Amino acid sequence: MSDLKQLFDNNERWAEAIKEEDPQFFAKLAKQQAPEYLWIGCSDARVPANEIVGLLPGDLFVHRNVANVVLHTDLNCLSVVQYAVDVLKVKHILVTGHYGCGGVRAAMRDDQLGLIDGWLRTIRDLYYEQREHIAQFPTEEQKVDRLCELNVIQQVANVSHTTIVQNAWHRGQSLSVHGCIYGIKDGRWKDLNVTVAGLEQLPPQYRLRPQA
């Protein structure tokens, strides 16, 4: 337990600072969870969701995985999306990647890393599909960063293609899926301008009719 003492001490100071600023904060927080945002981001320890956008606990519902991937077979991620959309009624889904992502970089190389290789397969596929475009960038870092952006754009599409999100739109629910990227070197959070806010923005082959 002594190995964790610093963390417990940090927590005590943090909790006291919050209570000093707002004595009722934790009492209000315990009563309800009503965030307007779902953050789908990378597990990278350098990308702390709440801090990046200046929101307190309770304001942001968060799902993180390596390289912020949304797969139609990932029940963990889809369960988070479903709960956020159907139960919490979030209004915005923030798919957020980051420049220099290690997962994206790994998908561009031929090193074998283990189980993670399967997880990154869709990014490797994306890299292959976009190889001519990415080859135009002169340095490895620029190539990685461009694929980080393209990966976010692809994940925005993947989220938008789910029945969860499309059924929300069928119900008339206000819901937008945004693609953003974070710069670890400068701390800036950037909008990639690929927001999807309704069925009409989807390619026809991905639009699903309402359930009967």
CSV table of N, CA and C in Angstrom, one decimal, residues 108 123-139 142-143 146-147 150:
chain,number,residue,atom,x,y,z
A,108,MET,N,1.6,1.2,-38.8
A,108,MET,CA,2.4,1.6,-40.1
A,108,MET,C,3.7,0.8,-40.2
A,123,ILE,N,-6.6,-0.1,-38.6
A,123,ILE,CA,-5.8,1.1,-38.9
A,123,ILE,C,-4.8,0.7,-40.0
A,124,ARG,N,-4.2,-0.5,-39.9
A,124,ARG,CA,-3.3,-1.0,-40.9
A,124,ARG,C,-4.0,-1.0,-42.3
A,125,ASP,N,-5.3,-1.4,-42.3
A,125,ASP,CA,-6.0,-1.4,-43.6
A,125,ASP,C,-6.2,0.0,-44.1
A,126,LEU,N,-6.5,0.9,-43.2
A,126,LEU,CA,-6.6,2.3,-43.6
A,126,LEU,C,-5.3,2.9,-44.2
A,127,TYR,N,-4.2,2.5,-43.5
A,127,TYR,CA,-2.9,3.0,-44.0
A,127,TYR,C,-2.7,2.4,-45.4
A,128,TYR,N,-3.0,1.2,-45.7
A,128,TYR,CA,-2.8,0.6,-47.0
A,128,TYR,C,-3.7,1.4,-48.0
A,129,GLU,N,-5.0,1.6,-47.6
A,129,GLU,CA,-5.9,2.3,-48.6
A,129,GLU,C,-5.4,3.7,-48.9
A,130,GLN,N,-4.8,4.4,-47.9
A,130,GLN,CA,-4.4,5.8,-48.1
A,130,GLN,C,-2.9,5.9,-48.3
A,131,ARG,N,-2.2,4.8,-48.7
A,131,ARG,CA,-0.7,4.8,-48.8
A,131,ARG,C,-0.2,5.9,-49.8
A,132,GLU,N,-0.9,6.1,-50.9
A,132,GLU,CA,-0.4,7.0,-51.9
A,132,GLU,C,-0.5,8.5,-51.4
A,133,HIS,N,-1.6,8.7,-50.7
A,133,HIS,CA,-1.8,10.1,-50.1
A,133,HIS,C,-0.8,10.3,-49.0
A,134,ILE,N,-0.6,9.3,-48.1
A,134,ILE,CA,0.3,9.5,-47.0
A,134,ILE,C,1.7,9.6,-47.5
A,135,ALA,N,2.1,8.9,-48.6
A,135,ALA,CA,3.4,9.0,-49.1
A,135,ALA,C,3.9,10.4,-49.5
A,136,GLN,N,2.9,11.3,-49.7
A,136,GLN,CA,3.2,12.6,-50.1
A,136,GLN,C,3.9,13.4,-49.0
A,137,PHE,N,3.7,13.0,-47.8
A,137,PHE,CA,4.3,13.7,-46.7
A,137,PHE,C,5.7,13.4,-46.5
A,138,PRO,N,6.6,14.4,-46.3
A,138,PRO,CA,8.0,14.1,-46.4
A,138,PRO,C,8.7,13.4,-45.2
A,139,THR,N,8.1,13.5,-44.0
A,139,THR,CA,8.8,12.9,-42.8
A,139,THR,C,7.9,11.8,-42.2
A,142,GLN,N,5.2,13.4,-39.9
A,142,GLN,CA,4.1,13.9,-40.7
A,142,GLN,C,3.2,12.8,-41.2
A,143,LYS,N,3.7,11.7,-41.6
A,143,LYS,CA,3.0,10.6,-42.1
A,143,LYS,C,2.1,10.0,-41.0
A,146,ARG,N,-0.7,12.5,-40.1
A,146,ARG,CA,-1.8,12.5,-41.1
A,146,ARG,C,-2.7,11.2,-40.9
A,147,LEU,N,-2.0,10.1,-40.6
A,147,LEU,CA,-2.8,8.9,-40.4
A,147,LEU,C,-3.6,9.0,-39.1
A,150,LEU,N,-6.7,10.8,-40.3
A,150,LEU,CA,-7.5,9.9,-41.1
A,150,LEU,C,-8.2,8.8,-40.2
